[in-house]
């Protein structure tokens, strides 16, 4: 599918579908992105143009195709210990805070976890804290993502060697992974045991997820509309226990959305605490 072949009315109809089904807001003049992301899928499905794809997406029983389209349009950029600060502040400030309060068992939600690197990085951070002699935390970590293929990868916890090295020191790679085949590394069982993964759309209800002491929701809010962003933050506030924490991306701010959170500047960055 070429950019020039995309009709304006079909592009607008696709934008409406994408926002209503996933919350992702596709800006103006992003036809090139649609063409590059959906071209292979459309060829595989025998779809000739974007208009035909939109028509198929509207048909009853098109859930499988809708899921594939949303997954193709979702950015899955991730790496181990991405941006550094969130994991440093978790290890040095947040986990010690729970120990000081006498709370040794916590639940953590890694929202939009992609292929699992963030959730596993959190588990590794908990392990490092527990080995530091400053206390012991028993953590349950839930990773969710809208893309079923990403969740399956996360559950397996197996990565190409080049992926396993991205963002990891050699010491961490040796400590938290084991080599299981040619060019394949697997997260060790002691890291996996704290985690579980499930498919979840951030626009859907959070009731079945339970309550959390910490939520990581990083580098995903920027893709939502203002109204969807506000709704997500307000609903997250209802599932974070008082005194719990919300960690968003470095380029994301809760200004105007976070009446239930207090901004905290810690160790050169910003996190939010549930009031």
mmCIF file of C-alpha atoms in Angstrom, residues 23-217:
data_model
loop_
_atom_site.group_PDB
_atom_site.id
_atom_site.type_symbol
_atom_site.label_atom_id
_atom_site.label_comp_id
_atom_site.label_asym_id
_atom_site.label_seq_id
_atom_site.Cartn_x
_atom_site.Cartn_y
_atom_site.Cartn_z
ATOM 1 C CA UNK A 23 -6.990 5.089 22.644
ATOM 2 C CA UNK A 24 -4.102 5.800 20.277
ATOM 3 C CA UNK A 25 -4.447 9.201 18.638
ATOM 4 C CA UNK A 26 -3.041 9.263 15.118
ATOM 5 C CA UNK A 27 -2.067 12.764 14.086
ATOM 6 C CA UNK A 28 -2.521 14.519 10.753
ATOM 7 C CA UNK A 29 -0.298 13.566 7.843
ATOM 8 C CA UNK A 30 0.676 10.169 9.253
ATOM 9 C CA UNK A 31 -0.317 8.250 6.144
ATOM 10 C CA UNK A 32 3.280 7.078 5.716
ATOM 11 C CA UNK A 33 3.139 5.468 9.165
ATOM 12 C CA UNK A 34 -0.111 3.670 8.340
ATOM 13 C CA UNK A 35 1.296 2.438 5.039
ATOM 14 C CA UNK A 36 4.533 1.145 6.563
ATOM 15 C CA UNK A 37 2.906 -0.488 9.600
ATOM 16 C CA UNK A 38 -0.113 -2.032 7.857
ATOM 17 C CA UNK A 39 1.278 -2.841 4.417
ATOM 18 C CA UNK A 40 2.546 -6.359 5.272
ATOM 19 C CA UNK A 41 -0.610 -7.196 7.246
ATOM 20 C CA UNK A 42 -2.901 -6.038 4.444
ATOM 21 C CA UNK A 43 -0.954 -8.062 1.898
ATOM 22 C CA UNK A 44 -1.239 -11.122 4.130
ATOM 23 C CA UNK A 45 -4.986 -10.588 4.518
ATOM 24 C CA UNK A 46 -5.547 -9.925 0.813
ATOM 25 C CA UNK A 47 -6.768 -6.366 1.466
ATOM 26 C CA UNK A 48 -6.240 -3.991 -1.448
ATOM 27 C CA UNK A 49 -6.593 -0.570 0.195
ATOM 28 C CA UNK A 50 -7.259 1.184 3.505
ATOM 29 C CA UNK A 51 -10.933 1.656 2.708
ATOM 30 C CA UNK A 52 -11.435 -2.092 2.370
ATOM 31 C CA UNK A 53 -9.541 -2.648 5.617
ATOM 32 C CA UNK A 54 -11.779 -0.207 7.494
ATOM 33 C CA UNK A 55 -14.853 -1.939 6.071
ATOM 34 C CA UNK A 56 -13.585 -5.323 7.293
ATOM 35 C CA UNK A 57 -12.786 -3.894 10.716
ATOM 36 C CA UNK A 58 -16.400 -2.792 11.060
ATOM 37 C CA UNK A 59 -17.819 -6.232 10.318
ATOM 38 C CA UNK A 60 -19.154 -8.401 13.161
ATOM 39 C CA UNK A 61 -16.708 -11.108 14.103
ATOM 40 C CA UNK A 62 -13.652 -9.117 13.103
ATOM 41 C CA UNK A 63 -12.032 -9.212 16.546
ATOM 42 C CA UNK A 64 -8.956 -11.108 15.376
ATOM 43 C CA UNK A 65 -8.260 -8.678 12.548
ATOM 44 C CA UNK A 66 -8.889 -5.702 14.818
ATOM 45 C CA UNK A 67 -6.360 -7.046 17.326
ATOM 46 C CA UNK A 68 -3.760 -7.556 14.591
ATOM 47 C CA UNK A 69 -4.254 -4.028 13.265
ATOM 48 C CA UNK A 70 -3.956 -2.437 16.712
ATOM 49 C CA UNK A 71 -0.830 -4.491 17.424
ATOM 50 C CA UNK A 72 0.729 -3.421 14.130
ATOM 51 C CA UNK A 73 0.082 0.237 14.961
ATOM 52 C CA UNK A 74 1.434 -0.008 18.513
ATOM 53 C CA UNK A 75 4.961 1.178 19.207
ATOM 54 C CA UNK A 76 6.891 -1.533 21.058
ATOM 55 C CA UNK A 77 10.128 0.309 21.768
ATOM 56 C CA UNK A 78 11.656 -0.977 24.993
ATOM 57 C CA UNK A 79 14.860 -2.117 26.641
ATOM 58 C CA UNK A 80 16.169 -3.292 30.010
ATOM 59 C CA UNK A 81 16.268 -0.607 32.720
ATOM 60 C CA UNK A 82 15.107 1.979 30.185
ATOM 61 C CA UNK A 83 15.994 5.555 31.250
ATOM 62 C CA UNK A 84 17.701 4.352 34.438
ATOM 63 C CA UNK A 85 16.044 6.770 36.876
ATOM 64 C CA UNK A 86 12.785 4.841 37.576
ATOM 65 C CA UNK A 87 14.681 1.734 38.660
ATOM 66 C CA UNK A 88 17.246 3.685 40.629
ATOM 67 C CA UNK A 89 14.562 5.566 42.580
ATOM 68 C CA UNK A 90 12.668 2.303 43.086
ATOM 69 C CA UNK A 91 15.731 0.636 44.623
ATOM 70 C CA UNK A 92 17.090 3.602 46.587
ATOM 71 C CA UNK A 93 13.966 5.440 47.762
ATOM 72 C CA UNK A 94 10.646 3.668 47.191
ATOM 73 C CA UNK A 95 11.417 0.120 48.336
ATOM 74 C CA UNK A 96 13.211 1.403 51.482
ATOM 75 C CA UNK A 97 10.111 3.511 52.188
ATOM 76 C CA UNK A 98 7.935 0.381 52.279
ATOM 77 C CA UNK A 99 10.417 -1.359 54.588
ATOM 78 C CA UNK A 100 10.436 1.628 56.944
ATOM 79 C CA UNK A 101 6.633 1.525 57.048
ATOM 80 C CA UNK A 102 6.755 -2.153 57.921
ATOM 81 C CA UNK A 103 5.191 -3.284 54.633
ATOM 82 C CA UNK A 104 7.122 -6.213 53.199
ATOM 83 C CA UNK A 105 4.656 -7.452 50.551
ATOM 84 C CA UNK A 106 3.734 -5.222 47.594
ATOM 85 C CA UNK A 107 2.046 -5.383 44.195
ATOM 86 C CA UNK A 108 3.462 -3.568 41.170
ATOM 87 C CA UNK A 109 1.763 -2.981 37.803
ATOM 88 C CA UNK A 110 3.868 -2.523 34.670
ATOM 89 C CA UNK A 111 1.284 -1.047 32.288
ATOM 90 C CA UNK A 112 1.994 -1.257 28.549
ATOM 91 C CA UNK A 113 4.889 -3.616 29.314
ATOM 92 C CA UNK A 114 5.563 -4.565 25.676
ATOM 93 C CA UNK A 115 7.664 -7.762 25.530
ATOM 94 C CA UNK A 116 8.377 -7.799 29.259
ATOM 95 C CA UNK A 117 11.641 -5.917 29.696
ATOM 96 C CA UNK A 118 10.203 -3.363 32.118
ATOM 97 C CA UNK A 119 8.457 -5.917 34.337
ATOM 98 C CA UNK A 120 11.566 -8.088 34.483
ATOM 99 C CA UNK A 121 13.763 -5.045 35.156
ATOM 100 C CA UNK A 122 11.505 -4.261 38.133
ATOM 101 C CA UNK A 123 11.916 -7.833 39.392
ATOM 102 C CA UNK A 124 15.697 -7.582 39.004
ATOM 103 C CA UNK A 125 15.642 -4.301 40.942
ATOM 104 C CA UNK A 126 13.694 -5.954 43.769
ATOM 105 C CA UNK A 127 16.269 -8.759 43.817
ATOM 106 C CA UNK A 128 19.133 -6.261 43.999
ATOM 107 C CA UNK A 129 17.434 -4.442 46.863
ATOM 108 C CA UNK A 130 16.837 -7.673 48.769
ATOM 109 C CA UNK A 131 20.499 -8.583 48.387
ATOM 110 C CA UNK A 132 21.655 -5.163 49.607
ATOM 111 C CA UNK A 133 21.008 -5.873 53.288
ATOM 112 C CA UNK A 134 18.549 -3.001 53.700
ATOM 113 C CA UNK A 135 15.483 -5.210 54.038
ATOM 114 C CA UNK A 136 13.437 -7.749 52.170
ATOM 115 C CA UNK A 137 10.462 -7.085 49.890
ATOM 116 C CA UNK A 138 8.152 -9.751 48.500
ATOM 117 C CA UNK A 139 6.825 -8.310 45.240
ATOM 118 C CA UNK A 140 4.154 -9.498 42.809
ATOM 119 C CA UNK A 141 4.588 -7.808 39.420
ATOM 120 C CA UNK A 142 1.792 -7.717 36.836
ATOM 121 C CA UNK A 143 2.753 -6.828 33.273
ATOM 122 C CA UNK A 144 -0.003 -5.902 30.828
ATOM 123 C CA UNK A 145 -0.057 -4.888 27.179
ATOM 124 C CA UNK A 146 -2.674 -4.536 24.465
ATOM 125 C CA UNK A 147 -0.723 -6.764 22.067
ATOM 126 C CA UNK A 148 -1.151 -10.543 22.558
ATOM 127 C CA UNK A 149 2.096 -11.295 20.707
ATOM 128 C CA UNK A 150 4.067 -9.065 23.092
ATOM 129 C CA UNK A 151 2.490 -10.717 26.126
ATOM 130 C CA UNK A 152 3.372 -14.179 24.831
ATOM 131 C CA UNK A 153 6.988 -13.081 24.378
ATOM 132 C CA UNK A 154 6.987 -11.682 27.904
ATOM 133 C CA UNK A 155 5.637 -14.903 29.371
ATOM 134 C CA UNK A 156 8.344 -16.922 27.662
ATOM 135 C CA UNK A 157 11.050 -14.564 28.893
ATOM 136 C CA UNK A 158 13.373 -15.637 26.084
ATOM 137 C CA UNK A 159 15.300 -13.100 24.033
ATOM 138 C CA UNK A 160 17.950 -12.994 21.342
ATOM 139 C CA UNK A 161 21.411 -12.347 22.747
ATOM 140 C CA UNK A 162 21.484 -8.875 21.155
ATOM 141 C CA UNK A 163 18.188 -8.020 22.887
ATOM 142 C CA UNK A 164 19.310 -9.519 26.201
ATOM 143 C CA UNK A 165 22.360 -7.247 26.168
ATOM 144 C CA UNK A 166 20.519 -4.020 25.340
ATOM 145 C CA UNK A 167 20.578 -1.858 28.459
ATOM 146 C CA UNK A 168 22.220 -4.501 30.663
ATOM 147 C CA UNK A 169 25.653 -4.532 32.198
ATOM 148 C CA UNK A 170 27.587 -7.791 31.686
ATOM 149 C CA UNK A 171 27.209 -8.451 35.428
ATOM 150 C CA UNK A 172 23.416 -8.185 35.262
ATOM 151 C CA UNK A 173 23.239 -10.344 32.157
ATOM 152 C CA UNK A 174 25.204 -13.110 33.863
ATOM 153 C CA UNK A 175 23.282 -12.768 37.106
ATOM 154 C CA UNK A 176 19.736 -12.655 35.773
ATOM 155 C CA UNK A 177 19.873 -14.696 32.548
ATOM 156 C CA UNK A 178 20.906 -18.132 31.422
ATOM 157 C CA UNK A 179 21.911 -19.176 27.921
ATOM 158 C CA UNK A 180 19.427 -21.733 26.576
ATOM 159 C CA UNK A 181 20.444 -22.095 22.936
ATOM 160 C CA UNK A 182 22.193 -20.527 20.021
ATOM 161 C CA UNK A 183 21.774 -16.767 20.329
ATOM 162 C CA UNK A 184 19.005 -17.187 22.947
ATOM 163 C CA UNK A 185 18.987 -16.073 26.583
ATOM 164 C CA UNK A 186 16.233 -16.713 29.132
ATOM 165 C CA UNK A 187 15.333 -14.777 32.270
ATOM 166 C CA UNK A 188 16.222 -16.902 35.285
ATOM 167 C CA UNK A 189 13.371 -18.546 37.279
ATOM 168 C CA UNK A 190 14.036 -16.464 40.398
ATOM 169 C CA UNK A 191 13.324 -13.307 38.350
ATOM 170 C CA UNK A 192 10.324 -14.807 36.564
ATOM 171 C CA UNK A 193 8.621 -16.064 39.707
ATOM 172 C CA UNK A 194 7.611 -12.557 40.774
ATOM 173 C CA UNK A 195 5.929 -11.795 37.456
ATOM 174 C CA UNK A 196 2.790 -12.649 35.568
ATOM 175 C CA UNK A 197 1.502 -11.219 32.293
ATOM 176 C CA UNK A 198 -1.877 -10.684 30.691
ATOM 177 C CA UNK A 199 -3.430 -8.863 27.747
ATOM 178 C CA UNK A 200 -5.149 -5.655 28.821
ATOM 179 C CA UNK A 201 -6.314 -2.488 27.095
ATOM 180 C CA UNK A 202 -5.793 0.646 29.206
ATOM 181 C CA UNK A 203 -9.219 1.850 28.074
ATOM 182 C CA UNK A 204 -10.865 -1.213 29.661
ATOM 183 C CA UNK A 205 -11.883 -1.670 33.304
ATOM 184 C CA UNK A 206 -9.147 -2.081 35.914
ATOM 185 C CA UNK A 207 -11.435 -3.841 38.403
ATOM 186 C CA UNK A 208 -10.121 -7.337 37.665
ATOM 187 C CA UNK A 209 -6.492 -6.278 38.095
ATOM 188 C CA UNK A 210 -6.750 -5.655 41.824
ATOM 189 C CA UNK A 211 -4.976 -2.927 43.785
ATOM 190 C CA UNK A 212 -1.352 -1.870 43.613
ATOM 191 C CA UNK A 213 1.335 -0.188 45.647
ATOM 192 C CA UNK A 214 3.289 1.001 42.593
ATOM 193 C CA UNK A 215 2.284 1.581 38.969
ATOM 194 C CA UNK A 216 4.772 2.039 36.142
ATOM 195 C CA UNK A 217 2.974 3.664 33.203
#
